[in-house]
mmCIF file of C-alpha atoms and ligand atoms in Angstrom:
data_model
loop_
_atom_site.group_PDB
_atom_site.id
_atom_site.type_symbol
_atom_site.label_atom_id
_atom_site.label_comp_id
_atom_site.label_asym_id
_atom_site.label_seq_id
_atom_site.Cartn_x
_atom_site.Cartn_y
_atom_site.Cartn_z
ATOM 1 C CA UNK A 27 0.000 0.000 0.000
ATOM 2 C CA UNK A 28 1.525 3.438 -0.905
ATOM 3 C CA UNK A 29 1.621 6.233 1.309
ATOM 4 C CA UNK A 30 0.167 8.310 -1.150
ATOM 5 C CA UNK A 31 -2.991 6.777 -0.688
ATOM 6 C CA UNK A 32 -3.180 7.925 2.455
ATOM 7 C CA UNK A 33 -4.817 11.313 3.017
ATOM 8 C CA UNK A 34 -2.334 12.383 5.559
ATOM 9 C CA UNK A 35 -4.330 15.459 6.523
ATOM 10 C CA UNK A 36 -5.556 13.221 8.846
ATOM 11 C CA UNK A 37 -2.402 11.181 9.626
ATOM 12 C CA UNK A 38 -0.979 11.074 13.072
ATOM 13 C CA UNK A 39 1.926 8.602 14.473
ATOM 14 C CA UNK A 40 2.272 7.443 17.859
ATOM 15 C CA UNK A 41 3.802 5.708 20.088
ATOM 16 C CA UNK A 42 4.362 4.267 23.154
ATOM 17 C CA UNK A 43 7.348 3.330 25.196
ATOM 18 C CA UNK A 44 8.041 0.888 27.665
ATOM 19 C CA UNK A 45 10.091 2.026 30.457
ATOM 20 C CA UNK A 46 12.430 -1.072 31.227
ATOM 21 C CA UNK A 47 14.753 -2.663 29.538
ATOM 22 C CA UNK A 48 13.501 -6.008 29.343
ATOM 23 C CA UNK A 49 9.731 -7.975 28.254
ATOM 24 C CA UNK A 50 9.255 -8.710 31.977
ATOM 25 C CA UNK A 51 10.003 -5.018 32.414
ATOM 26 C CA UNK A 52 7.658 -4.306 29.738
ATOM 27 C CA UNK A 53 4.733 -6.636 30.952
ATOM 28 C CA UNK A 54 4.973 -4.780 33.992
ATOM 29 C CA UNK A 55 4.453 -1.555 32.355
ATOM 30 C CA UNK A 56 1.843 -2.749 30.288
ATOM 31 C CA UNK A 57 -0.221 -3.581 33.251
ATOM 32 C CA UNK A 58 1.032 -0.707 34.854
ATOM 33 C CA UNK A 59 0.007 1.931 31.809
ATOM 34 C CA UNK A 60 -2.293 -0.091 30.032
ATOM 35 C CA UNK A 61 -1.107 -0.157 26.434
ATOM 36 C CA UNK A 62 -4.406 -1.361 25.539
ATOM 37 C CA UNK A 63 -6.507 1.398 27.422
ATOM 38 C CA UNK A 64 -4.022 3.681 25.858
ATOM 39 C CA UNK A 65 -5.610 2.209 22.352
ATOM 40 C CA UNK A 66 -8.865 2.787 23.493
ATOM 41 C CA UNK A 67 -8.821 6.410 23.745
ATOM 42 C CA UNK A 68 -8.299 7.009 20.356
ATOM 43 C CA UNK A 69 -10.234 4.460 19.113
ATOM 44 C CA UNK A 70 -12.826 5.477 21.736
ATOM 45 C CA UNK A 71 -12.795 9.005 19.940
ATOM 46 C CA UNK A 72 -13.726 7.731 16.444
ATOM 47 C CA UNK A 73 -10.150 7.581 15.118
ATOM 48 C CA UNK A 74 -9.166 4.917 12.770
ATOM 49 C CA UNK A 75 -6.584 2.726 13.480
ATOM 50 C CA UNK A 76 -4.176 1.926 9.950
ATOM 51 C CA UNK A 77 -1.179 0.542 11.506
ATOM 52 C CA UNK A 78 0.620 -1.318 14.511
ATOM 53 C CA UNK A 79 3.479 -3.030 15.273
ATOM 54 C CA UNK A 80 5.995 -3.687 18.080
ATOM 55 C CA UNK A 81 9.412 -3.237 17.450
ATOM 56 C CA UNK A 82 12.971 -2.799 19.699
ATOM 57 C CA UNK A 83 14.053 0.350 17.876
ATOM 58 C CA UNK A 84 17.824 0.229 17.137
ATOM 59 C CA UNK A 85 19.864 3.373 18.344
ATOM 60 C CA UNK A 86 20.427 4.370 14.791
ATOM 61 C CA UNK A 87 16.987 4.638 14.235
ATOM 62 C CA UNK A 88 16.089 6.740 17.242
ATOM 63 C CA UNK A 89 18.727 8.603 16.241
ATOM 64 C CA UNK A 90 17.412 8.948 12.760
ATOM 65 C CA UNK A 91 13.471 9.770 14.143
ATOM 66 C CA UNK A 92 15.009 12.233 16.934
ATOM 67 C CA UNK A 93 17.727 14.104 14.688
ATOM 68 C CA UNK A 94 15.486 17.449 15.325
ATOM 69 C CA UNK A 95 16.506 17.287 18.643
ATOM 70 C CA UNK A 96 20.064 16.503 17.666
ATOM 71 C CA UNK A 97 21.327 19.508 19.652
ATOM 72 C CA UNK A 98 19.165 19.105 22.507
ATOM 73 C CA UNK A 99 21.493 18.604 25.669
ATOM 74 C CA UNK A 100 18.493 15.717 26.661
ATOM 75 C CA UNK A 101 19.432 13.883 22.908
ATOM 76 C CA UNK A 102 21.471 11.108 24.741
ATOM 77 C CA UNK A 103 18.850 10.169 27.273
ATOM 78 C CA UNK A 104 15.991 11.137 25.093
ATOM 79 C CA UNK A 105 17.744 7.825 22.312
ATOM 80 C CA UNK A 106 18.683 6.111 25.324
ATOM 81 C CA UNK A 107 14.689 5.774 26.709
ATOM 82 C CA UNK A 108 13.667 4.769 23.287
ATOM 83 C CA UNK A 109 16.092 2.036 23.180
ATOM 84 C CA UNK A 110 15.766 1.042 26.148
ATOM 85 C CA UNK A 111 12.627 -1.658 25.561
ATOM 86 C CA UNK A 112 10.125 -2.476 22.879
ATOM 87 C CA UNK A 113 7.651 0.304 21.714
ATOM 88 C CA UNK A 114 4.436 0.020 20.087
ATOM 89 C CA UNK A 115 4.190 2.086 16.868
ATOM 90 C CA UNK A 116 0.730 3.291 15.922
ATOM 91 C CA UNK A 117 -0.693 5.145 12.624
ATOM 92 C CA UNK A 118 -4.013 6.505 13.809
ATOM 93 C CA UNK A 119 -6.680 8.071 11.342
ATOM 94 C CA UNK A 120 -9.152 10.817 11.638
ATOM 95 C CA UNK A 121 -10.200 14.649 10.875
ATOM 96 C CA UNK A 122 -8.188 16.654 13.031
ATOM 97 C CA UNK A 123 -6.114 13.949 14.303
ATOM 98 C CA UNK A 124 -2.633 15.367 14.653
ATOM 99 C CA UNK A 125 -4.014 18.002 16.944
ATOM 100 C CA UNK A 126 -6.446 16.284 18.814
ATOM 101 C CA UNK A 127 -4.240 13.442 18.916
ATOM 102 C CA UNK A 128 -1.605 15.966 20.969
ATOM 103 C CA UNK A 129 -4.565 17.148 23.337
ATOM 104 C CA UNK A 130 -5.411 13.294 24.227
ATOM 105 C CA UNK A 131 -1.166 12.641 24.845
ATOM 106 C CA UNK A 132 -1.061 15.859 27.008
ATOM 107 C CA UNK A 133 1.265 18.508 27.626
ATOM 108 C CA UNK A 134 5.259 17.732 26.809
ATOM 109 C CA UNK A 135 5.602 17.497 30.830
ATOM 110 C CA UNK A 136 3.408 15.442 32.192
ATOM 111 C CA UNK A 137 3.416 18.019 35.563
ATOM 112 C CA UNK A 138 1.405 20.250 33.302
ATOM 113 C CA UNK A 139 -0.307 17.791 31.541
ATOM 114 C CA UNK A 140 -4.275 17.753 32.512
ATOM 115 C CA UNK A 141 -5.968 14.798 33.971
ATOM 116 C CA UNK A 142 -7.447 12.629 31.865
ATOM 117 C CA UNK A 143 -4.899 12.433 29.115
ATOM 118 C CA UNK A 144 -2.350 10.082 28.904
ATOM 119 C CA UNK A 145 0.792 11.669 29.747
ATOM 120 C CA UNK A 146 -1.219 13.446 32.719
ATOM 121 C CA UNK A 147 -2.371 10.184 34.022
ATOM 122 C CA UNK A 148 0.455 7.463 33.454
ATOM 123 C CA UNK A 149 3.688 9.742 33.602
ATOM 124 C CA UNK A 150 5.759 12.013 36.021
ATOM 125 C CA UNK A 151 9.063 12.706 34.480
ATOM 126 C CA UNK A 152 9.813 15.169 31.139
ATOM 127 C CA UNK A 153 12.265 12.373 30.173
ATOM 128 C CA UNK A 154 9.787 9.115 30.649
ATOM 129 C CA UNK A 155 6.519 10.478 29.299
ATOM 130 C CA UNK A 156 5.080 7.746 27.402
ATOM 131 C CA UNK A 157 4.214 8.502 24.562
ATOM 132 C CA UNK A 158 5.036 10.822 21.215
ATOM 133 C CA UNK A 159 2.857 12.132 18.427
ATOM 134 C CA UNK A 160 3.648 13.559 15.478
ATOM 135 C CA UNK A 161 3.603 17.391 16.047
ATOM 136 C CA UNK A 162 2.241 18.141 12.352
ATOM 137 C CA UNK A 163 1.045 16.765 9.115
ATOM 138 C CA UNK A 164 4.073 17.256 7.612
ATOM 139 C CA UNK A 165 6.050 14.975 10.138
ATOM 140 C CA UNK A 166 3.073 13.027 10.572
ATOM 141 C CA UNK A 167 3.814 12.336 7.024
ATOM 142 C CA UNK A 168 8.131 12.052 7.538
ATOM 143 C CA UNK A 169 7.389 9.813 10.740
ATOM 144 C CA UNK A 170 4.895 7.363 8.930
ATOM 145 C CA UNK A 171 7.461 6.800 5.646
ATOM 146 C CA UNK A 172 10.288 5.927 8.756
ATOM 147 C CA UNK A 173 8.250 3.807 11.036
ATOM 148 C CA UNK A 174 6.102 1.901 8.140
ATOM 149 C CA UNK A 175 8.021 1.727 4.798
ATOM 150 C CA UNK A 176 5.923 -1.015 3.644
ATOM 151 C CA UNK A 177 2.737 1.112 4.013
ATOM 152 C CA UNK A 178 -0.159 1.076 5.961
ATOM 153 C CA UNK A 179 -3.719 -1.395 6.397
ATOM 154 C CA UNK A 180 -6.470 0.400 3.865
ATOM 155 C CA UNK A 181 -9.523 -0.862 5.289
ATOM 156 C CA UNK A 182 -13.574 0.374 5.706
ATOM 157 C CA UNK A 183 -15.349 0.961 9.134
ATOM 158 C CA UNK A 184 -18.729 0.655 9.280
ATOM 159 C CA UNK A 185 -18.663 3.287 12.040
ATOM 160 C CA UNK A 186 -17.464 5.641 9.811
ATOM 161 C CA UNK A 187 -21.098 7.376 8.814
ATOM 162 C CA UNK A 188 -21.834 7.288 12.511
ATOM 163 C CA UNK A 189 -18.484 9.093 13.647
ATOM 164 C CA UNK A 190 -18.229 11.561 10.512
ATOM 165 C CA UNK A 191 -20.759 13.987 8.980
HETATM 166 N N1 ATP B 213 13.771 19.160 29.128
HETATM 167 C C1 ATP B 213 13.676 17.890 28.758
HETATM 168 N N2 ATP B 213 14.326 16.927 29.453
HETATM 169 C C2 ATP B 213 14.242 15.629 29.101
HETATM 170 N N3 ATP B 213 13.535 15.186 28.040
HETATM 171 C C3 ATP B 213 12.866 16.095 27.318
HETATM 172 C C4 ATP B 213 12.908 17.493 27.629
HETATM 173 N N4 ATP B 213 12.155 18.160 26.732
HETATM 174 C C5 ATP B 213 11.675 17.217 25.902
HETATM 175 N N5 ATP B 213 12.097 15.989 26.249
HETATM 176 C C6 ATP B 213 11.781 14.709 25.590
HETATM 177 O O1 ATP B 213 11.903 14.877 24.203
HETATM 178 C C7 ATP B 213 10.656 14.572 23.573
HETATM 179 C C8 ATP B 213 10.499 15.452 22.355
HETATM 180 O O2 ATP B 213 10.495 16.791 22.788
HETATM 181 P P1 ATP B 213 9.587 17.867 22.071
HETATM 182 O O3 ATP B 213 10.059 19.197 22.512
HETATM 183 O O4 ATP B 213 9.530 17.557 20.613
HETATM 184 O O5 ATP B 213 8.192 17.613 22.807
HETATM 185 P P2 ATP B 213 6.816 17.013 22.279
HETATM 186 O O6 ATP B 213 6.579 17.483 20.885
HETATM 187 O O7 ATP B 213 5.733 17.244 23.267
HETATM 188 O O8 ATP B 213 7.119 15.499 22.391
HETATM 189 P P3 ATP B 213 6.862 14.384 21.342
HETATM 190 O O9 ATP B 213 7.445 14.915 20.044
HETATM 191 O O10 ATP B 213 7.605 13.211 21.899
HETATM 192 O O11 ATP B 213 5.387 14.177 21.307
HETATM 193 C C9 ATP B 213 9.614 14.813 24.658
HETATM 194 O O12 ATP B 213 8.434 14.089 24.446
HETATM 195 C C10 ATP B 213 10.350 14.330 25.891
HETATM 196 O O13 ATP B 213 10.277 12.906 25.980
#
């Protein structure tokens, strides 16, 4: 499936980090975070799941998805926490997605993030907080190419006339 036949408008990539360095670790979080409740919420919200994998992310590539931060003096341990353990990689669909997806992740630190989103409810620290979205089509668009070179899933809801006018 080519990219291209993706209306990207609507494109937003996410995901979601485990915080140890090993499966045991990362069961733990699951149950701890809830990867699947995590799911919910944008499905929950009408969105449109198109892709989904989990993958240990080699430092190259974190490197590679980060390098706008390359000069950032929190590069290191930004790579280093998304190396440290498996991370599920998401490609959700929807109108509006990229933004709303960034209201239901929360503010950057999750001490300012509200209450009800995820990074205000599962996450303390600037440097451990869960989860990333794409912060605009355009990346959405760079981010999906990186994480999914074989494309995405194409498929119909049948919610879709119930969720959009
Ligand atoms: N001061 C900091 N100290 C440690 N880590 C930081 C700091 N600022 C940002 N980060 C980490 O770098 C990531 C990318 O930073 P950015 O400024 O792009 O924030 P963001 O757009 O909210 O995050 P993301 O792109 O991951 O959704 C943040 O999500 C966070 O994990």
């Amino acid at each position: 499936m080519k990219l291209s036949n993706i209306n990207c408008r609507f494109c937003f990539l996410t995901w979601i980090l485990s915080k140890t360095l090993d499966w045991e670790g990362f069961q733990h979080f699951a149950k701890k975070t809830e990867v699947g409740e995590i799911i919910v919420r944008f499905e929950k919200k009408g969105f449109k799941l198109k892709a989904l994998k989990l993958v240990q992310v080699e430092r190259s590539f974190a490197e590679k998805h980060y390098e706008d931060l390359s000069s950032k003096p929190f590069f290191a341990g930004l790579v280093e926490y998304i190396v440290s353990g498996p991370v599920v990689a998401m490609v959700w669909e929807g109108k509006g997605v990229v933004l709303t997806g960034r209201k239901i992740i929360g503010a950057t630190k999750p001490a300012e993030a509200n209450p009800g989103t995820i990074r205000g409810d599962y996450a303390i620290d600037v440097g451990r907080n869960v989860i990333h979205g794409s912060d605009s089509v355009e990346s959405a668009h760079k981010e999906i190419a990186l994480w999914f070179p074989d494309g995405v899933v194409e498929w119909h809801s049948s919610l879709h006339p119930w969720i959009n006018e």
